[in-house]
Coordinates of C-alpha atoms in Angstrom, one line a residue:
M958 CA -9.6 10.8 -17.8
K959 CA -7.4 8.4 -19.7
V960 CA -5.1 6.5 -16.8
F961 CA -2.5 3.8 -17.0
V962 CA -2.1 1.6 -13.9
A963 CA 1.0 0.1 -13.4
G964 CA 0.3 -2.7 -10.8
G965 CA -3.0 -2.9 -12.0
T966 CA -3.6 -6.6 -10.7
G967 CA -2.4 -6.3 -7.3
A968 CA -4.2 -5.9 -4.0
L969 CA -4.4 -2.3 -4.4
G970 CA -4.1 -2.0 -8.0
H971 CA -7.2 -4.1 -9.1
R972 CA -9.3 -2.3 -6.7
V973 CA -8.2 0.9 -8.1
V974 CA -8.9 -0.2 -11.8
R975 CA -12.4 -1.8 -10.9
D976 CA -13.4 2.1 -9.2
L977 CA -11.8 4.0 -12.2
A978 CA -13.7 1.9 -14.8
A979 CA -16.9 2.1 -12.8
A980 CA -16.4 6.0 -12.7
G981 CA -16.1 6.3 -16.3
H982 CA -12.4 6.8 -16.8
E983 CA -10.6 5.2 -19.6
V984 CA -8.1 2.7 -18.1
T985 CA -5.0 0.8 -19.3
A986 CA -3.6 -1.6 -16.8
T987 CA -0.8 -4.1 -16.6
A988 CA -1.4 -7.6 -16.4
R989 CA 1.4 -10.6 -16.8
R990 CA -1.1 -13.4 -17.0
D991 CA -3.8 -14.4 -19.4
D992 CA -6.3 -14.8 -16.6
W993 CA -5.6 -11.7 -15.0
A994 CA -6.0 -9.9 -18.4
A995 CA -9.3 -11.2 -18.7
Y996 CA -10.3 -10.2 -15.4
L997 CA -9.2 -6.5 -16.2
K998 CA -11.3 -6.9 -19.4
G999 CA -14.4 -7.8 -17.5
L1000 CA -13.9 -4.7 -15.1
G1001 CA -14.0 -2.7 -18.2
A1002 CA -10.0 -1.8 -18.4
W1003 CA -8.0 -2.4 -21.2
P1004 CA -4.9 -5.0 -20.1
V1005 CA -1.3 -4.6 -21.5
D1006 CA 1.3 -6.9 -21.0
V1007 CA 4.4 -4.6 -20.2
D1008 CA 7.9 -5.0 -19.2
L1009 CA 8.5 -2.1 -16.6
F1010 CA 12.1 -2.2 -17.1
D1011 CA 11.9 -1.6 -21.0
T1012 CA 12.0 1.9 -21.8
A1013 CA 10.5 1.6 -25.2
A1014 CA 7.6 -0.3 -23.7
I1015 CA 6.9 2.0 -21.1
R1016 CA 6.7 4.7 -23.1
S1017 CA 4.4 3.1 -25.8
A1018 CA 2.0 2.1 -22.6
V1019 CA 2.0 5.7 -21.3
A1020 CA 1.7 7.7 -24.6
G1021 CA -1.6 9.7 -24.9
Q1022 CA -2.5 8.9 -21.1
D1023 CA -3.3 11.8 -18.9
A1024 CA -2.2 10.1 -15.5
V1025 CA 0.0 7.5 -14.6
L1026 CA -0.6 5.4 -11.4
R1027 CA 2.5 3.6 -9.8
L1028 CA 1.1 0.5 -7.8
T1029 CA 3.7 -1.8 -8.3
T1030 CA 4.9 -3.7 -5.3
K1031 CA 6.0 -7.3 -4.7
I1032 CA 5.8 -7.4 -0.5
P1033 CA 7.1 -10.8 0.3
P1034 CA 5.1 -13.1 2.4
L1035 CA 5.4 -12.5 6.2
A1036 CA 7.4 -15.7 6.8
Q1037 CA 9.7 -14.3 4.4
M1038 CA 10.1 -10.7 5.7
R1039 CA 13.0 -10.9 7.8
R1040 CA 15.2 -11.9 4.4
T1041 CA 17.0 -9.0 2.9
E1042 CA 16.7 -10.8 -0.3
S1043 CA 13.0 -10.9 0.0
W1044 CA 12.9 -7.4 -0.7
I1045 CA 15.0 -6.9 -3.8
E1046 CA 12.3 -7.1 -6.4
T1047 CA 10.0 -4.6 -4.5
G1048 CA 13.2 -2.4 -4.4
R1049 CA 13.9 -2.4 -7.9
L1050 CA 10.1 -1.5 -8.5
R1051 CA 10.1 1.4 -6.3
N1052 CA 13.4 2.9 -8.0
D1053 CA 14.3 1.7 -11.0
G1054 CA 10.7 1.0 -12.1
A1055 CA 9.6 4.4 -10.8
R1056 CA 12.4 6.2 -12.4
L1057 CA 11.5 4.7 -15.8
L1058 CA 7.8 5.6 -15.7
V1059 CA 8.5 9.2 -14.9
D1060 CA 11.2 9.3 -17.5
A1061 CA 8.6 8.1 -20.0
S1062 CA 5.7 10.2 -18.4
I1063 CA 7.6 13.3 -18.9
V1064 CA 8.7 12.5 -22.6
E1065 CA 5.0 11.5 -23.3
G1066 CA 3.6 14.9 -21.7
V1067 CA 1.6 13.0 -19.2
G1068 CA 0.1 15.4 -16.6
T1069 CA -0.4 13.5 -13.6
Y1070 CA 1.9 10.8 -11.6
V1071 CA 1.2 9.2 -8.6
H1072 CA 3.5 7.1 -6.6
E1073 CA 2.7 4.4 -4.0
S1074 CA 4.8 4.6 -0.8
I1075 CA 4.4 3.8 3.2
A1076 CA 3.9 5.4 6.3
F1077 CA 6.6 3.4 8.0
V1078 CA 9.0 5.6 6.8
Y1079 CA 8.2 8.1 10.1
A1080 CA 10.2 8.0 13.1
D1081 CA 8.6 6.5 16.2
G1082 CA 6.1 8.9 17.4
G1083 CA 5.1 7.8 20.6
D1084 CA 1.5 9.1 21.4
A1085 CA 1.7 11.7 19.2
W1086 CA -0.2 12.2 15.7
I1087 CA 2.3 12.1 12.6
D1088 CA 1.6 14.2 9.7
E1089 CA 3.6 14.6 6.6
S1090 CA 6.0 17.2 8.4
S1091 CA 6.7 14.7 10.9
P1092 CA 10.4 13.4 11.0
L1093 CA 11.5 10.3 9.0
D1094 CA 13.7 7.4 10.2
V1095 CA 15.0 5.2 7.3
A1096 CA 18.6 4.6 8.2
K1097 CA 18.1 1.0 9.5
A1098 CA 15.9 -0.5 7.0
R1099 CA 16.8 -1.1 3.0
P1100 CA 12.9 -1.1 2.4
L1101 CA 12.6 2.4 3.9
R1102 CA 15.6 4.0 2.0
E1103 CA 14.4 2.4 -1.1
A1104 CA 10.9 4.0 -0.4
I1105 CA 12.2 7.3 0.0
T1106 CA 14.4 7.2 -2.8
G1107 CA 11.7 6.1 -4.9
E1108 CA 9.5 8.8 -3.7
A1109 CA 11.9 11.6 -5.3
N1110 CA 10.8 10.3 -8.8
A1111 CA 7.4 12.3 -8.1
T1112 CA 9.3 15.3 -6.8
R1113 CA 11.5 15.1 -10.0
F1114 CA 8.2 15.1 -12.1
T1115 CA 6.8 18.1 -10.3
K1116 CA 9.6 19.9 -11.0
W1117 CA 9.3 19.2 -14.5
G1118 CA 6.1 20.6 -14.7
G1119 CA 3.4 17.9 -14.2
R1120 CA 1.7 17.0 -10.8
G1121 CA 3.8 14.7 -8.8
V1122 CA 1.4 12.7 -6.1
V1123 CA 2.9 10.8 -3.5
L1124 CA 0.7 8.5 -1.0
R1125 CA 2.3 7.1 2.1
F1126 CA -0.1 4.3 2.9
A1127 CA -0.5 2.9 6.7
G1128 CA -0.7 -1.0 6.8
F1129 CA -2.8 -2.7 4.5
Y1130 CA -5.5 -5.2 5.1
A1131 CA -8.6 -6.8 3.2
G1132 CA -10.5 -9.8 3.5
D1133 CA -8.9 -11.1 0.0
S1134 CA -5.4 -10.1 0.4
A1135 CA -2.7 -12.4 0.6
Q1136 CA -1.2 -10.8 3.7
S1137 CA -4.3 -10.8 5.7
L1138 CA -5.1 -14.3 4.9
E1139 CA -1.9 -15.4 5.7
M1140 CA -2.1 -13.6 9.1
A1141 CA -5.2 -15.3 9.8
D1142 CA -4.0 -18.6 9.1
M1143 CA -1.1 -18.1 11.3
A1144 CA -3.5 -16.7 13.9
R1145 CA -5.7 -20.0 14.0
R1146 CA -2.4 -22.0 13.7
R1147 CA -0.9 -20.0 16.9
R1148 CA 1.9 -18.6 14.9
T1149 CA 1.5 -15.0 15.5
A1150 CA 2.9 -13.0 18.2
L1151 CA 3.1 -9.8 19.8
I1152 CA 6.8 -9.1 20.3
G1153 CA 7.8 -6.1 22.2
P1154 CA 5.7 -3.0 23.0
S1155 CA 2.1 -3.9 22.4
R1156 CA 0.8 -0.5 23.2
N1157 CA 2.6 1.0 20.2
Y1158 CA 0.1 2.4 17.8
F1159 CA -0.4 0.6 14.4
S1160 CA -2.0 2.8 11.8
S1161 CA -3.7 0.8 8.9
I1162 CA -6.2 1.3 6.2
H1163 CA -8.3 -1.1 4.5
I1164 CA -7.4 -1.6 1.1
D1165 CA -11.0 -0.5 -0.3
D1166 CA -10.4 2.9 1.4
A1167 CA -6.8 3.1 -0.3
A1168 CA -8.1 2.8 -3.6
S1169 CA -10.6 5.6 -3.1
A1170 CA -7.7 7.5 -1.9
V1171 CA -5.8 6.8 -5.1
I1172 CA -8.5 8.2 -7.3
A1173 CA -9.4 11.3 -5.1
C1174 CA -5.7 12.2 -5.3
L1175 CA -6.1 12.5 -9.1
Q1176 CA -7.5 16.1 -8.4
A1177 CA -5.0 16.8 -5.6
P1178 CA -2.3 19.5 -5.7
P1179 CA 1.2 17.9 -6.1
G1180 CA 2.8 16.6 -2.7
V1181 CA 3.1 14.1 -0.2
Y1182 CA -0.3 12.7 1.7
N1183 CA -0.6 10.2 4.1
V1184 CA -3.5 7.9 3.9
A1185 CA -4.7 6.2 7.2
D1186 CA -8.0 5.5 8.7
D1187 CA -9.5 7.6 11.7
E1188 CA -8.7 5.6 14.5
P1189 CA -5.2 3.9 14.8
L1190 CA -5.3 1.1 16.9
E1191 CA -2.7 -0.1 19.5
L1192 CA -0.9 -2.9 18.2
C1193 CA -2.3 -5.2 20.6
D1194 CA -5.8 -4.0 19.7
F1195 CA -5.2 -4.6 16.0
M1196 CA -3.9 -8.0 16.4
R1197 CA -6.5 -9.1 18.7
S1198 CA -9.3 -8.0 16.1
M1199 CA -7.7 -9.7 13.5
A1200 CA -7.6 -13.0 15.6
E1201 CA -11.2 -12.7 16.6
A1202 CA -12.0 -12.5 12.8
A1203 CA -10.0 -15.6 12.1
G1204 CA -11.6 -17.5 15.0
A1205 CA -8.5 -17.6 16.9
K1206 CA -7.2 -16.7 20.4
P1207 CA -5.5 -13.6 20.9
P1208 CA -1.9 -13.9 20.1
R1209 CA 1.1 -14.6 22.6
K1210 CA 3.2 -12.0 24.1
L1211 CA 7.2 -12.2 23.2
P1212 CA 10.0 -10.2 24.7
A1213 CA 11.5 -7.3 22.4
F1214 CA 15.0 -8.9 22.5
L1215 CA 13.6 -11.6 20.0
G1216 CA 12.1 -8.9 17.6
P1217 CA 15.3 -8.7 15.5
T1218 CA 15.9 -12.7 15.4
V1219 CA 12.3 -13.0 14.1
L1220 CA 11.8 -10.2 12.0
G1221 CA 15.2 -9.1 11.1
E1222 CA 15.8 -5.4 10.1
V1223 CA 11.9 -5.2 9.5
W1224 CA 11.9 -5.1 13.3
S1225 CA 13.1 -1.7 13.2
Y1226 CA 10.1 -0.2 11.9
L1227 CA 7.4 -2.7 12.8
S1228 CA 8.4 -1.9 16.4
R1229 CA 7.7 1.7 16.2
S1230 CA 4.5 3.9 17.5
L1231 CA 3.0 5.4 14.4
R1232 CA -0.3 7.1 15.1
V1233 CA -0.7 8.5 11.2
K1234 CA -3.5 10.9 10.3
S1235 CA -4.6 12.0 6.9
D1236 CA -5.7 15.3 7.4
R1237 CA -4.1 16.8 4.3
L1238 CA -5.7 14.3 1.9
R1239 CA -8.9 15.2 3.6
A1240 CA -8.5 19.0 3.1
A1241 CA -7.0 18.6 -0.4
T1242 CA -10.0 16.4 -1.8
G1243 CA -12.6 15.6 0.5
W1244 CA -11.5 11.9 1.1
A1245 CA -12.5 10.0 3.8
P1246 CA -12.4 6.2 4.6
D1247 CA -15.5 4.1 4.6
V1248 CA -13.9 1.8 7.3
P1249 CA -13.1 4.2 10.2
S1250 CA -10.9 1.7 12.1
A1251 CA -9.4 -1.8 11.8
R1252 CA -11.5 -2.9 14.7
E1253 CA -14.5 -2.3 12.6
G1254 CA -12.7 -3.6 9.4
W1255 CA -12.0 -6.9 11.0
R1256 CA -15.4 -7.3 11.9
R1257 CA -16.4 -6.8 8.3
I1258 CA -13.9 -9.0 7.0
A1259 CA -15.2 -11.9 9.5
A1260 CA -18.6 -11.4 8.3
E1261 CA -17.2 -11.8 4.5
W1262 CA -15.5 -15.0 5.2
A1263 CA -18.4 -16.3 7.5
A1264 CA -21.0 -15.5 4.3
A1265 CA -18.2 -17.3 2.1
G1266 CA -18.7 -20.4 4.4
G1267 CA -16.2 -19.9 7.2
T1268 CA -13.0 -18.3 8.2
A1269 CA -9.8 -17.4 6.2
R1270 CA -9.0 -19.9 3.9

């Protein structure tokens, strides 16, 4: 297939580019810096510098492609997540960027459009498993409202006659991701904490497995699919596993009333219990995660960091 990857140098995007190229697909991917362009070339992809808010530039980039993957985000550092303005660029990419990509894909006759979204849009499910039919709760947080608005572009693409796929990802982590490195550094400096209910479920997915899910869904029917590992951990177990990988003590426990002060409106969804399952994606594509749980994932990351000469840098 000929595949255009918007967001080809992100934590998820560069893995998708790598795996697509390795599988023999013809990949074009966005890169705004020369060093990243060189990296993508080394993976076997064709890098392009495209303004994703320029209609003419986007049309030129997606012309002749079989599939367009929107993997563009700009998630703020953990320390800045509480600031509403920190989410503005991600909101633009999820909404205006997605709209322009779908507009161009329709005009150019692209067959498949894949849209990266998030599983945090679901309402608190307690101990129950969450699937794609579970209720949503996006009213209290702008990033969640923008995520759902962005998803509508994939639905519009399907109504036009294409195959629009939405992937609602659980929380990302990996040994080389900026957020995982930041969490590990904060843990070693005793700046992480469990705020509020620590027995809530926190669903996650190793970014390598997220990439394999993106590729698997190129053959999936249109619709919404959850992407999470097999064993969502309780938040206390997830944070303990992360701290152990970083060589740090378990995080401290803080009362729930501090949540809005520390995390802003992000607290409204990070405080939920989300036990997300991916049965629909498995049934449609045969996909399964290589890393079954974050407990195992953080063990592997600890080994990676040790082989590189220590814990997180």
